[in-house]
Short mmCIF file of C-alpha atoms and ligand atoms in Angstrom, two decimals:
data_model
loop_
_atom_site.label_atom_id
_atom_site.label_comp_id
_atom_site.label_asym_id
_atom_site.label_seq_id
_atom_site.Cartn_x
_atom_site.Cartn_y
_atom_site.Cartn_z
CA MET A 1 44.71 48.91 -94.51
CA ALA A 2 44.75 50.80 -97.72
CA GLY A 3 41.50 52.56 -98.75
CA ARG A 4 40.17 52.55 -95.31
CA LEU A 5 38.82 55.89 -94.22
CA LYS A 6 39.97 57.20 -91.01
CA ALA A 7 38.77 60.11 -89.14
CA LEU A 8 40.19 61.78 -85.84
CA TYR A 9 37.69 62.98 -83.25
CA PRO A 10 39.68 65.33 -80.89
CA GLY A 11 38.39 66.80 -77.71
CA THR A 12 38.92 67.47 -74.08
CA PHE A 13 36.44 64.58 -72.89
CA ASP A 14 36.56 65.84 -69.38
CA PRO A 15 34.56 63.62 -69.00
CA ILE A 16 32.97 61.83 -72.04
CA THR A 17 28.97 62.37 -72.22
CA PHE A 18 26.18 60.68 -73.76
CA GLY A 19 26.50 63.57 -76.54
CA HIS A 20 30.18 62.54 -77.38
CA ILE A 21 29.16 59.09 -77.53
CA ASP A 22 26.39 59.95 -79.97
CA ILE A 23 29.04 61.74 -82.29
CA ILE A 24 31.46 58.71 -82.10
CA ASN A 25 28.72 56.33 -83.20
CA ARG A 26 27.66 58.50 -86.06
CA ALA A 27 31.18 59.13 -87.21
CA ARG A 28 31.76 55.33 -87.16
CA GLY A 29 28.77 55.21 -89.44
CA VAL A 30 30.66 57.30 -91.95
CA PHE A 31 34.34 56.26 -91.53
CA ASP A 32 35.97 52.84 -91.35
CA ILE A 33 38.12 53.91 -88.29
CA VAL A 34 37.53 56.60 -85.73
CA VAL A 35 40.33 57.59 -83.45
CA VAL A 36 38.93 59.31 -80.46
CA ALA A 37 41.80 61.33 -79.10
CA VAL A 38 41.93 63.33 -75.79
CA ALA A 39 43.85 66.58 -76.00
CA SER A 40 46.32 66.64 -73.24
CA ASN A 41 47.85 70.01 -73.07
CA LEU A 42 44.98 72.35 -72.60
CA GLU A 43 44.68 75.47 -70.59
CA LYS A 44 41.17 74.03 -69.44
CA LYS A 45 42.78 72.29 -66.39
CA PRO A 46 40.83 69.08 -66.72
CA LEU A 47 39.47 67.27 -63.74
CA PHE A 48 40.55 63.91 -65.04
CA THR A 49 43.96 62.93 -66.20
CA ASP A 50 44.72 61.89 -69.71
CA LYS A 51 44.80 58.16 -68.66
CA GLU A 52 41.61 58.56 -66.77
CA ARG A 53 39.89 60.22 -69.64
CA ILE A 54 40.93 57.48 -72.15
CA ALA A 55 39.82 54.73 -69.60
CA LEU A 56 36.40 56.44 -69.18
CA ILE A 57 35.99 56.59 -72.96
CA LYS A 58 36.89 52.99 -73.47
CA ASN A 59 34.55 51.92 -70.74
CA SER A 60 31.71 53.95 -72.14
CA LEU A 61 31.61 52.53 -75.51
CA ASP A 62 29.42 49.46 -76.30
CA GLU A 63 30.99 48.96 -79.63
CA HIS A 64 34.89 49.15 -79.93
CA ASP A 65 35.06 47.74 -83.67
CA GLY A 66 36.88 50.40 -85.73
CA ILE A 67 37.16 52.74 -82.79
CA GLU A 68 40.63 53.65 -81.26
CA VAL A 69 41.23 55.71 -78.12
CA THR A 70 44.38 57.81 -77.44
CA SER A 71 45.69 61.04 -76.36
CA PHE A 72 47.78 63.63 -78.07
CA ASP A 73 49.99 66.69 -77.56
CA GLY A 74 50.49 69.50 -79.92
CA LEU A 75 48.41 70.55 -82.81
CA THR A 76 45.37 68.47 -83.90
CA VAL A 77 46.16 68.63 -87.73
CA HIS A 78 49.83 67.28 -86.92
CA PHE A 79 48.44 64.53 -84.95
CA ALA A 80 45.78 63.66 -87.64
CA LYS A 81 48.44 63.69 -90.33
CA SER A 82 50.68 61.35 -88.21
CA ILE A 83 48.01 58.66 -87.91
CA GLY A 84 46.96 59.02 -91.52
CA ALA A 85 43.50 60.41 -90.86
CA THR A 86 41.98 62.37 -93.64
CA ALA A 87 39.19 64.05 -91.61
CA ILE A 88 38.67 65.73 -88.39
CA VAL A 89 35.17 65.17 -86.94
CA ARG A 90 33.67 67.83 -84.74
CA GLY A 91 30.12 67.78 -83.16
CA ILE A 92 27.87 70.77 -83.60
CA ARG A 93 25.31 70.98 -80.76
CA ALA A 94 23.90 74.34 -81.53
CA VAL A 95 24.31 77.41 -83.58
CA SER A 96 26.39 78.69 -80.51
CA ASP A 97 28.99 76.07 -81.50
CA PHE A 98 29.23 77.12 -84.97
CA GLU A 99 31.35 80.25 -84.83
CA PHE A 100 34.18 78.68 -82.79
CA GLU A 101 34.16 75.49 -84.89
CA PHE A 102 34.06 77.43 -88.23
CA GLN A 103 37.30 79.25 -87.08
CA MET A 104 39.08 76.24 -85.92
CA ALA A 105 38.09 74.33 -89.27
CA LEU A 106 39.49 77.19 -91.37
CA THR A 107 42.51 77.47 -89.33
CA ASN A 108 43.32 73.85 -89.52
CA ARG A 109 42.84 73.85 -93.28
CA LYS A 110 45.15 76.73 -93.70
CA MET A 111 47.79 74.64 -91.67
CA GLN A 112 46.79 71.39 -93.35
CA PRO A 113 44.84 71.61 -96.58
CA ASP A 114 44.63 68.00 -97.23
CA ILE A 115 42.52 67.25 -94.06
CA GLU A 116 38.86 68.13 -94.13
CA THR A 117 36.81 69.03 -90.95
CA VAL A 118 33.35 67.06 -90.92
CA PHE A 119 30.66 68.35 -88.71
CA LEU A 120 28.19 65.93 -87.25
CA THR A 121 25.15 66.85 -85.13
CA PRO A 122 24.14 64.88 -82.02
CA ASP A 123 20.59 63.69 -81.45
CA GLU A 124 18.67 66.74 -80.21
CA LYS A 125 18.22 65.23 -76.98
CA HIS A 126 21.90 65.55 -76.40
CA SER A 127 22.28 69.00 -77.94
CA TYR A 128 22.53 71.04 -74.61
CA ILE A 129 24.97 68.69 -72.60
CA SER A 130 28.41 69.83 -71.90
CA SER A 131 31.19 68.28 -69.81
CA SER A 132 31.35 71.40 -67.48
CA LEU A 133 27.55 71.35 -66.77
CA VAL A 134 27.88 67.63 -65.87
CA LYS A 135 30.64 68.31 -63.52
CA ASP A 136 28.85 71.18 -61.93
CA ILE A 137 25.76 69.02 -61.38
CA ALA A 138 27.89 66.18 -59.97
CA ARG A 139 29.85 68.40 -57.79
CA ARG A 140 26.59 69.83 -56.21
CA GLY A 141 25.28 66.31 -55.64
CA GLY A 142 22.80 66.30 -58.43
CA ASP A 143 21.80 63.33 -60.57
CA ILE A 144 23.75 63.10 -63.87
CA THR A 145 22.28 59.59 -64.93
CA CYS A 146 20.68 60.87 -68.11
CA PHE A 147 23.94 62.72 -69.21
CA VAL A 148 26.86 60.16 -68.84
CA PRO A 149 27.46 56.50 -68.75
CA GLU A 150 27.64 54.61 -65.30
CA ALA A 151 31.38 54.48 -65.29
CA VAL A 152 31.66 58.20 -65.65
CA LYS A 153 29.14 58.83 -62.92
CA LYS A 154 31.05 56.50 -60.57
CA GLU A 155 34.26 58.33 -61.26
CA LEU A 156 32.70 61.87 -60.92
CA ALA A 157 31.25 60.72 -57.56
CA LYS A 158 34.77 59.61 -56.39
CA LYS A 159 36.41 62.68 -57.44
CA PHE A 160 33.84 64.91 -55.58
CA SER A 161 33.51 62.75 -52.49
CA SER A 162 37.35 63.35 -51.78
N1 LIG B 201 28.25 66.38 -76.49
C1 LIG B 201 28.56 66.96 -75.29
N2 LIG B 201 29.38 67.88 -75.07
C2 LIG B 201 29.94 68.29 -76.33
C3 LIG B 201 29.85 67.81 -77.53
C4 LIG B 201 28.91 66.70 -77.67
N3 LIG B 201 28.62 66.15 -78.81
N4 LIG B 201 30.51 68.31 -78.34
C5 LIG B 201 31.17 69.34 -77.59
N5 LIG B 201 30.79 69.31 -76.28
C6 LIG B 201 31.16 70.16 -75.19
C7 LIG B 201 32.36 69.45 -74.45
O1 LIG B 201 31.69 68.72 -73.33
C8 LIG B 201 33.09 70.71 -73.99
O2 LIG B 201 32.38 71.26 -72.65
P1 LIG B 201 33.02 72.00 -71.78
O3 LIG B 201 33.51 73.29 -72.34
O4 LIG B 201 32.17 72.23 -70.71
O5 LIG B 201 34.12 71.01 -71.21
C9 LIG B 201 32.82 71.75 -75.04
O6 LIG B 201 31.71 71.32 -75.83
C10 LIG B 201 33.95 71.78 -76.07
O7 LIG B 201 34.30 70.61 -76.24
P2 LIG B 201 35.47 69.83 -76.99
O8 LIG B 201 34.80 69.21 -78.23
O9 LIG B 201 36.26 68.99 -76.12
O10 LIG B 201 36.25 71.00 -77.68
P3 LIG B 201 37.50 71.79 -76.82
O11 LIG B 201 37.11 73.26 -77.24
O12 LIG B 201 37.55 71.44 -75.33
O13 LIG B 201 38.66 71.12 -77.54
C11 LIG B 201 40.17 70.86 -79.45
C12 LIG B 201 38.85 71.31 -78.96
C13 LIG B 201 40.87 69.81 -78.46
C14 LIG B 201 39.70 69.97 -80.56
C15 LIG B 201 41.00 72.04 -79.72
O14 LIG B 201 41.31 72.81 -78.72
C16 LIG B 201 42.55 71.61 -80.46
O15 LIG B 201 42.45 71.18 -81.54
N6 LIG B 201 43.39 71.59 -79.60
C17 LIG B 201 44.69 70.99 -79.97
C18 LIG B 201 45.70 72.35 -80.35
C19 LIG B 201 45.53 72.89 -81.68
O16 LIG B 201 45.49 72.18 -82.71
N7 LIG B 201 45.05 74.26 -81.86
C20 LIG B 201 44.71 74.85 -82.97
C21 LIG B 201 43.28 74.76 -83.26
S1 LIG B 201 42.89 75.56 -84.74
#
């Protein structure tokens, strides 16, 4: 619909955590449509497939109104342009995130000057979570209840039991 503000929230989401959900909800408070997009072609060698990561994101959201979940290949700015997004949302958890995010934002702007990067900060209680830490704790049998939704907890348990 014309005039509706659309933002892209790209990431690896391997898997989604409460920190990501916090950013999605905040982004939804600013933009009419938030497209959460799993970046497929990464050197990160994700534990979950694209399809699994998308399903986990969908199952983890209480509110789906104005939120779309998908995956993409290639450059984030190209994908943003192709879906008509005018902004890329990124979460900044701590100062340590800033340098990399700043570099990405400026590079993306150089490639696609009409797309703005918007930085949002999660609630401080989520500011130290990362997907790798969560996977590491789960792999070693630790309790991840306070970091991820139930659906993610179950799927991590399945992955690591096999
Ligand atoms: N809550 C919890 N964790 C968070 C978080 C939040 N709010 N924000 C970031 N993180 C964590 C993630 O869990 C992840 O942790 P991990 O490294 O332990 O897995 C880490 O921070 C980085 O997360 P993410 O936001 O997924 O970024 P990324 O660096 O994995 O991916 C892309 C960044 C996908 C946006 C970027 O690589 C990209 O644009 N790729 C496409 C190709 C491209 O356009 N390249 C040119 C870029 S200039």
